[in-house]
Each structure stands twice: as structure tokens, then as C-alpha cells.
Amino acid sequence: MAPDADIDFGEREDLQRLIDLVRPALEQDTAGKAGVTGVLGFFERFGRQVVGIADDAYQMLVFTGQLIVALGRTLGDPRRLRMTPLVAFMQDAGINGLPIVFIMTFFIGAVIALVGTNLLTTLGVEVFTIQLVGVAILREFGVVITAILLSGRSASSFAAQIGSMRMNQETDAMQVMGVDRFDALVIPRILAALLMMPLMTFCADIGGLAGGLLVSWVTIDISPVFFIQRTLETVDIKHFWIGMCKAPFLALIIAAAGCRHGLMVGGDVQSLGQNVTSAVVQSIFMVIMFDAIFAVIFMALDL
């Protein structure tokens, strides 16, 4: 059958979806081409990388549009939402990750307090260690460390789960049966990350402040009561809300990166590994980049 053949199945929509599914494979150019070496080969590989980046950016825009449409459909008709996988992903991505988030930010807060204590003691203002820990944890480190851990745990998990379904042709079967892949696979994961990220960020804030409290108590003999009282008096609540307002946006880009790369997996294990790795790397890169963008915006707004 010619790749560009136009076949009319009448009212058999399932057969038409099957043809639409296999048509890209028929259109692939399977002719092999010998690799070019030397200087010309270097520029060829460089050009292919540039074209690959542009194609990836285009595919990201396509996925974003499809995701917005799927979210709109779900908001318009909440009955489309699959509650069982949503609750399961909330437990897997959020509840199960709370201990590691708390422990990680506890040590981050302890390190910030230790560095601040060593520096500020030489200036005779070691009491300002409390403000340093409070602002750093609530405004930046709590949400960023949580997002990085979510990238490592959930983005890779989402990509691997969906990628395995792609390898087993389960997503192809869903498409032939008329089941929307975004409704079944993407939306529950996106909403689970959106709902659990603020809770994980709050837990991270508590852990970071606890680590700073312990180090301040041990090194410069600041009592826990005084630490809590001075934190409430000198650390503005706006720093907490600035950190919390970043959480849903970072959760969205992390979950979207994991789901998108999962849907990009081909039929072999090498493709699965590459896309899982790409999901984690891309999500961490996006977290750092958008956190810097938020920092510039908040600085311009004098927040």
C-alpha cells in the first residue's frame, strides 16, 4: 500500500484510526546512509543537533496545546477525570516522597545555618542567622529542592510508566479503541503533581527551618523558643507565599516533561532509557530556569 493512499472506510472509525496510527511508519525512509567523517561530519552532526533542538521545541509546543485542550475538556466535564489513577499518583508522587523531602531540606537548612553562623559570628551579628535561614528556605530552597526531588522521582517514573506502555503497544490499542491518551495517561499525573507539590513544599519548609533551628541551638546556643519567636517577628510572611506560588507552576512543567517524553518512547529499550533520562534532565533544567525568571520578576515587583 502506498503511504499516501487515501482509503475510505465509511463509518468504520476504528479502522481509520488504525491507518492513521501506522501511516507514519509507512512514510519513514528506511534507506541507510553512510556516516560522514572529518570536518564535514562534525558540521553535519552539529546541524542535526540544531534541527533536533528546533524539532523538540516544536513538539513541546504541540504537546502544550494538546495538554491545554485536555485540561479544558476535563474542567468542562469533570466526569472525564479518572479518580482511581489520580489518587494512586497522588500517593506515589506526593505522600511517598514526603520523608525524603523533609530529610533533604532538613540538611539543607542545617548547612545554611552552619555557613551563616560561621560568617556572621565574625561580624558579631550571629542572631541574623535566623533571618538568613528563614528567607532562604521559605523563598527559594524549600520549593526548589522539592521540585528537583520531584523531577528525579516523578518525572522519571511518569516517563518510564508511559514509555513501557508505548513499548507494549498499549497506547496504540487505546488509540484504536478511541480512548484519549491524554485523558487516561496524562491528566491524572498532571493533576496529582499540581495537588501534591504545595504539600511537599510546605513539608520542605518545615524541614529546612527545623535543620536551621537545630544547628543554631547547638552552635550559638539560640534556644528553639527564641528561634521560632524571632522567625515570626523578622521573617515576612510574603517569603512563604512567594515560595508557595512557584510550586504549582514547577509541578506542571515537571509532570508535563515526564509525560511528554513517555509518549515519545519508541519500541526499544534504548529509546526508553534515553527518554527517561531526557525527562529528568529537561525538568531539572526548566526548574532552575523558571526559578531564575521568577526571581527577576519578584525583584522587579520589589517583593
Short mmCIF file of C-alpha atoms in Angstrom, two decimals:
data_model
loop_
_atom_site.label_atom_id
_atom_site.label_comp_id
_atom_site.label_asym_id
_atom_site.label_seq_id
_atom_site.Cartn_x
_atom_site.Cartn_y
_atom_site.Cartn_z
CA MET A 1 0.00 0.00 0.00
CA ALA A 2 1.36 3.45 -0.91
CA PRO A 3 1.97 5.68 2.12
CA ASP A 4 -0.10 8.49 0.65
CA ALA A 5 -3.02 6.23 -0.31
CA ASP A 6 -6.38 7.67 0.69
CA ILE A 7 -8.57 4.86 1.99
CA ASP A 8 -12.21 5.40 2.86
CA PHE A 9 -13.66 3.01 5.44
CA GLY A 10 -17.03 4.70 5.58
CA GLU A 11 -18.34 4.57 9.14
CA ARG A 12 -15.59 2.27 10.44
CA GLU A 13 -13.82 4.91 12.55
CA ASP A 14 -11.76 2.25 14.32
CA LEU A 15 -10.13 1.15 11.04
CA GLN A 16 -9.46 4.75 10.07
CA ARG A 17 -7.73 5.35 13.40
CA LEU A 18 -5.64 2.23 12.82
CA ILE A 19 -4.48 3.50 9.41
CA ASP A 20 -3.69 6.93 10.89
CA LEU A 21 -1.63 5.15 13.54
CA VAL A 22 0.53 3.10 11.17
CA ARG A 23 0.84 5.71 8.40
CA PRO A 24 3.92 7.44 9.97
CA ALA A 25 5.77 4.11 9.96
CA LEU A 26 5.00 3.66 6.26
CA GLU A 27 6.29 7.14 5.50
CA GLN A 28 9.66 6.59 7.19
CA ASP A 29 12.67 6.50 4.89
CA THR A 30 14.40 3.26 5.79
CA ALA A 31 17.27 3.71 3.36
CA GLY A 32 20.54 3.68 5.25
CA LYS A 33 23.15 6.38 4.79
CA ALA A 34 26.84 6.08 5.49
CA GLY A 35 28.10 8.40 8.18
CA VAL A 36 30.27 11.34 7.11
CA THR A 37 33.60 11.71 8.88
CA GLY A 38 36.07 14.55 9.29
CA VAL A 39 35.25 18.24 9.43
CA LEU A 40 32.22 17.78 7.20
CA GLY A 41 30.90 15.12 9.58
CA PHE A 42 31.33 17.47 12.54
CA PHE A 43 29.25 20.20 10.89
CA GLU A 44 26.68 17.62 9.81
CA ARG A 45 26.27 16.37 13.37
CA PHE A 46 26.12 19.95 14.64
CA GLY A 47 23.41 20.78 12.11
CA ARG A 48 21.44 17.69 13.05
CA GLN A 49 21.62 18.74 16.72
CA VAL A 50 20.30 22.21 15.88
CA VAL A 51 17.47 20.74 13.81
CA GLY A 52 16.75 18.27 16.64
CA ILE A 53 16.51 21.09 19.19
CA ALA A 54 14.14 23.03 16.93
CA ASP A 55 12.02 19.93 16.37
CA ASP A 56 11.92 19.23 20.11
CA ALA A 57 10.79 22.81 20.77
CA TYR A 58 8.03 22.40 18.17
CA GLN A 59 6.92 19.09 19.68
CA MET A 60 6.88 20.74 23.11
CA LEU A 61 4.53 23.43 21.79
CA VAL A 62 2.29 20.78 20.23
CA PHE A 63 2.16 18.84 23.49
CA THR A 64 1.41 22.03 25.43
CA GLY A 65 -1.52 22.80 23.15
CA GLN A 66 -2.89 19.27 23.47
CA LEU A 67 -2.48 19.44 27.25
CA ILE A 68 -4.36 22.74 27.48
CA VAL A 69 -7.20 21.32 25.38
CA ALA A 70 -7.34 18.17 27.53
CA LEU A 71 -7.37 20.19 30.76
CA GLY A 72 -10.14 22.36 29.34
CA ARG A 73 -12.20 19.28 28.49
CA THR A 74 -11.70 17.91 31.99
CA LEU A 75 -12.67 21.19 33.65
CA GLY A 76 -15.73 21.42 31.39
CA ASP A 77 -16.78 17.85 32.17
CA PRO A 78 -15.27 16.62 35.48
CA ARG A 79 -16.76 13.17 34.86
CA ARG A 80 -13.95 12.58 32.35
CA LEU A 81 -11.44 12.59 35.21
CA ARG A 82 -10.31 9.13 36.33
CA MET A 83 -10.26 9.34 40.12
CA THR A 84 -8.62 5.97 40.85
CA PRO A 85 -5.34 6.67 38.99
CA LEU A 86 -5.41 10.27 40.29
CA VAL A 87 -5.42 9.11 43.92
CA ALA A 88 -2.80 6.44 43.17
CA PHE A 89 -0.46 9.01 41.56
CA MET A 90 -1.03 11.45 44.42
CA GLN A 91 0.17 8.80 46.84
CA ASP A 92 3.09 7.74 44.67
CA ALA A 93 4.30 11.22 43.68
CA GLY A 94 3.42 13.08 46.86
CA ILE A 95 2.76 11.12 50.04
CA ASN A 96 5.55 8.61 49.48
CA GLY A 97 8.02 11.42 48.76
CA LEU A 98 7.39 13.44 51.93
CA PRO A 99 10.05 11.69 54.08
CA ILE A 100 12.89 12.21 51.60
CA VAL A 101 11.80 15.83 51.01
CA PHE A 102 11.81 16.53 54.76
CA ILE A 103 15.18 14.89 55.32
CA MET A 104 16.82 16.61 52.35
CA THR A 105 15.64 20.09 53.27
CA PHE A 106 16.49 19.43 56.92
CA PHE A 107 20.14 19.05 55.96
CA ILE A 108 19.94 21.99 53.54
CA GLY A 109 18.65 24.19 56.36
CA ALA A 110 21.37 22.88 58.66
CA VAL A 111 24.09 23.72 56.12
CA ILE A 112 22.70 27.23 55.56
CA ALA A 113 22.62 27.84 59.32
CA LEU A 114 26.15 26.48 59.76
CA VAL A 115 27.61 28.65 56.98
CA GLY A 116 25.67 31.68 58.19
CA THR A 117 26.79 31.14 61.76
CA ASN A 118 30.48 30.91 60.82
CA LEU A 119 30.26 34.07 58.72
CA LEU A 120 28.05 36.23 60.92
CA THR A 121 29.81 35.33 64.17
CA THR A 122 32.95 37.08 62.92
CA LEU A 123 30.82 40.22 62.48
CA GLY A 124 29.16 39.89 65.87
CA VAL A 125 25.65 39.56 64.41
CA GLU A 126 25.14 35.82 64.62
CA VAL A 127 21.49 36.36 65.57
CA PHE A 128 20.79 37.25 61.94
CA THR A 129 21.34 33.58 61.10
CA ILE A 130 17.66 33.13 61.90
CA GLN A 131 16.58 35.56 59.19
CA LEU A 132 19.03 34.01 56.75
CA VAL A 133 17.61 30.53 57.27
CA GLY A 134 14.01 31.71 57.21
CA VAL A 135 14.23 33.72 53.99
CA ALA A 136 16.43 31.22 52.15
CA ILE A 137 14.26 28.21 52.97
CA LEU A 138 10.83 29.78 52.60
CA ARG A 139 11.57 31.78 49.47
CA GLU A 140 13.94 29.57 47.46
CA PHE A 141 15.38 26.34 48.78
CA GLY A 142 12.16 24.76 50.03
CA VAL A 143 10.36 24.84 46.69
CA VAL A 144 13.46 24.35 44.50
CA ILE A 145 14.75 21.29 46.38
CA THR A 146 11.24 19.84 46.35
CA ALA A 147 10.96 20.43 42.59
CA ILE A 148 14.34 18.80 41.93
CA LEU A 149 13.39 15.76 44.01
CA LEU A 150 10.03 15.59 42.23
CA SER A 151 11.91 15.68 38.92
CA GLY A 152 14.09 12.77 39.95
CA ARG A 153 11.24 10.70 41.37
CA SER A 154 8.11 11.53 39.42
CA ALA A 155 9.31 12.78 36.02
CA SER A 156 11.37 9.63 35.55
CA SER A 157 8.53 7.47 36.90
CA PHE A 158 5.95 9.04 34.58
CA ALA A 159 8.23 8.68 31.56
CA ALA A 160 9.05 5.06 32.39
CA GLN A 161 5.42 4.06 33.03
CA ILE A 162 4.05 5.63 29.85
CA GLY A 163 7.12 4.51 27.89
CA SER A 164 6.60 0.91 28.94
CA MET A 165 3.02 1.13 27.74
CA ARG A 166 4.28 2.51 24.43
CA MET A 167 6.73 -0.40 24.08
CA ASN A 168 3.96 -2.91 24.78
CA GLN A 169 1.70 -1.12 22.26
CA GLU A 170 -0.89 -0.48 24.95
CA THR A 171 -1.19 3.18 23.96
CA ASP A 172 -1.70 2.14 20.33
CA ALA A 173 -4.51 -0.15 21.40
CA MET A 174 -6.07 2.70 23.39
CA GLN A 175 -5.89 4.93 20.34
CA VAL A 176 -7.52 2.29 18.12
CA MET A 177 -10.31 1.82 20.68
CA GLY A 178 -10.93 5.56 20.75
CA VAL A 179 -9.61 6.16 24.29
CA ASP A 180 -7.94 9.56 24.55
CA ARG A 181 -4.37 9.10 25.75
CA PHE A 182 -4.30 12.48 27.47
CA ASP A 183 -7.45 11.75 29.47
CA ALA A 184 -6.23 8.31 30.50
CA LEU A 185 -2.48 8.83 31.00
CA VAL A 186 -1.52 12.50 31.19
CA ILE A 187 -4.26 14.39 33.03
CA PRO A 188 -4.24 12.23 36.22
CA ARG A 189 -0.46 12.59 36.51
CA ILE A 190 -0.55 16.35 35.88
CA LEU A 191 -3.29 16.94 38.46
CA ALA A 192 -1.59 14.69 41.01
CA ALA A 193 1.62 16.73 40.74
CA LEU A 194 -0.31 20.01 40.92
CA LEU A 195 -2.17 18.93 44.06
CA MET A 196 0.77 17.41 45.92
CA MET A 197 3.54 19.91 45.14
CA PRO A 198 2.27 22.59 47.61
CA LEU A 199 2.02 19.98 50.37
CA MET A 200 5.55 18.75 49.65
CA THR A 201 6.83 22.35 49.60
CA PHE A 202 5.23 23.04 52.98
CA CYS A 203 6.85 19.91 54.39
CA ALA A 204 10.19 21.03 52.92
CA ASP A 205 9.84 24.44 54.60
CA ILE A 206 9.24 22.80 57.97
CA GLY A 207 12.25 20.51 57.48
CA GLY A 208 14.56 23.35 56.46
CA LEU A 209 13.56 25.51 59.41
CA ALA A 210 13.98 22.53 61.77
CA GLY A 211 17.52 21.96 60.46
CA GLY A 212 18.40 25.62 60.94
CA LEU A 213 16.91 25.60 64.43
CA LEU A 214 18.94 22.57 65.49
CA VAL A 215 22.25 23.97 64.20
CA SER A 216 21.59 27.39 65.77
CA TRP A 217 20.79 25.73 69.07
CA VAL A 218 23.94 23.62 69.06
CA THR A 219 26.48 26.12 67.67
CA ILE A 220 25.46 29.56 69.01
CA ASP A 221 23.14 28.50 71.83
CA ILE A 222 19.96 30.05 70.40
CA SER A 223 17.04 28.38 72.13
CA PRO A 224 14.26 26.86 69.99
CA VAL A 225 11.69 29.20 71.56
CA PHE A 226 13.75 32.28 70.68
CA PHE A 227 14.40 30.92 67.16
CA ILE A 228 10.68 30.44 66.49
CA GLN A 229 9.74 33.78 68.05
CA ARG A 230 12.33 35.76 66.08
CA THR A 231 11.41 33.94 62.87
CA LEU A 232 7.79 35.01 63.30
CA GLU A 233 8.82 38.59 64.09
CA THR A 234 11.51 39.22 61.45
CA VAL A 235 10.73 36.93 58.50
CA ASP A 236 7.86 38.40 56.49
CA ILE A 237 5.05 36.02 55.54
CA LYS A 238 5.41 37.17 51.92
CA HIS A 239 8.51 34.96 51.58
CA PHE A 240 6.40 31.91 52.38
CA TRP A 241 3.75 32.82 49.80
CA ILE A 242 6.37 33.63 47.16
CA GLY A 243 7.78 30.13 47.56
CA MET A 244 4.34 28.53 47.57
CA CYS A 245 3.14 30.35 44.45
CA LYS A 246 6.01 28.80 42.47
CA ALA A 247 5.04 25.26 43.47
CA PRO A 248 2.07 24.61 41.12
CA PHE A 249 3.87 26.05 38.10
CA LEU A 250 7.02 23.97 38.70
CA ALA A 251 4.87 20.87 39.28
CA LEU A 252 3.16 21.45 35.95
CA ILE A 253 6.38 21.63 33.93
CA ILE A 254 7.87 18.62 35.74
CA ALA A 255 4.86 16.37 35.18
CA ALA A 256 4.45 17.59 31.61
CA ALA A 257 8.09 16.80 30.81
CA GLY A 258 7.75 13.28 32.20
CA CYS A 259 4.52 12.55 30.32
CA ARG A 260 5.75 14.06 27.04
CA HIS A 261 8.94 12.04 26.98
CA GLY A 262 6.99 8.92 27.93
CA LEU A 263 4.78 9.38 24.87
CA MET A 264 7.92 9.83 22.73
CA VAL A 265 9.28 6.38 23.56
CA GLY A 266 9.68 4.06 20.57
CA GLY A 267 9.62 0.29 20.51
CA ASP A 268 13.03 -0.47 22.01
CA VAL A 269 14.70 -0.31 25.41
CA GLN A 270 17.30 2.23 24.23
CA SER A 271 14.55 4.72 23.40
CA LEU A 272 13.00 4.16 26.82
CA GLY A 273 16.29 4.86 28.60
CA GLN A 274 17.03 7.95 26.53
CA ASN A 275 13.61 9.47 27.10
CA VAL A 276 13.59 8.76 30.84
CA THR A 277 16.98 10.46 31.13
CA SER A 278 15.83 13.36 28.95
CA ALA A 279 12.71 13.80 31.09
CA VAL A 280 14.76 14.19 34.28
CA VAL A 281 17.41 16.45 32.73
CA GLN A 282 14.88 18.66 30.98
CA SER A 283 12.63 19.01 34.02
CA ILE A 284 15.56 19.98 36.30
CA PHE A 285 16.80 22.48 33.70
CA MET A 286 13.31 24.00 33.42
CA VAL A 287 13.01 24.22 37.21
CA ILE A 288 16.27 26.16 37.55
CA MET A 289 15.49 28.38 34.56
CA PHE A 290 11.97 29.32 35.65
CA ASP A 291 13.10 29.83 39.24
CA ALA A 292 15.59 32.40 37.93
CA ILE A 293 12.81 34.01 35.88
CA PHE A 294 10.61 34.19 38.97
CA ALA A 295 13.48 35.76 40.94
CA VAL A 296 13.85 38.52 38.32
CA ILE A 297 10.08 39.12 38.25
CA PHE A 298 9.80 39.35 42.03
CA MET A 299 12.82 41.66 42.16
CA ALA A 300 11.21 43.94 39.57
CA LEU A 301 8.00 43.94 41.63
CA ASP A 302 10.03 44.71 44.77
CA LEU A 303 8.76 41.60 46.56
#
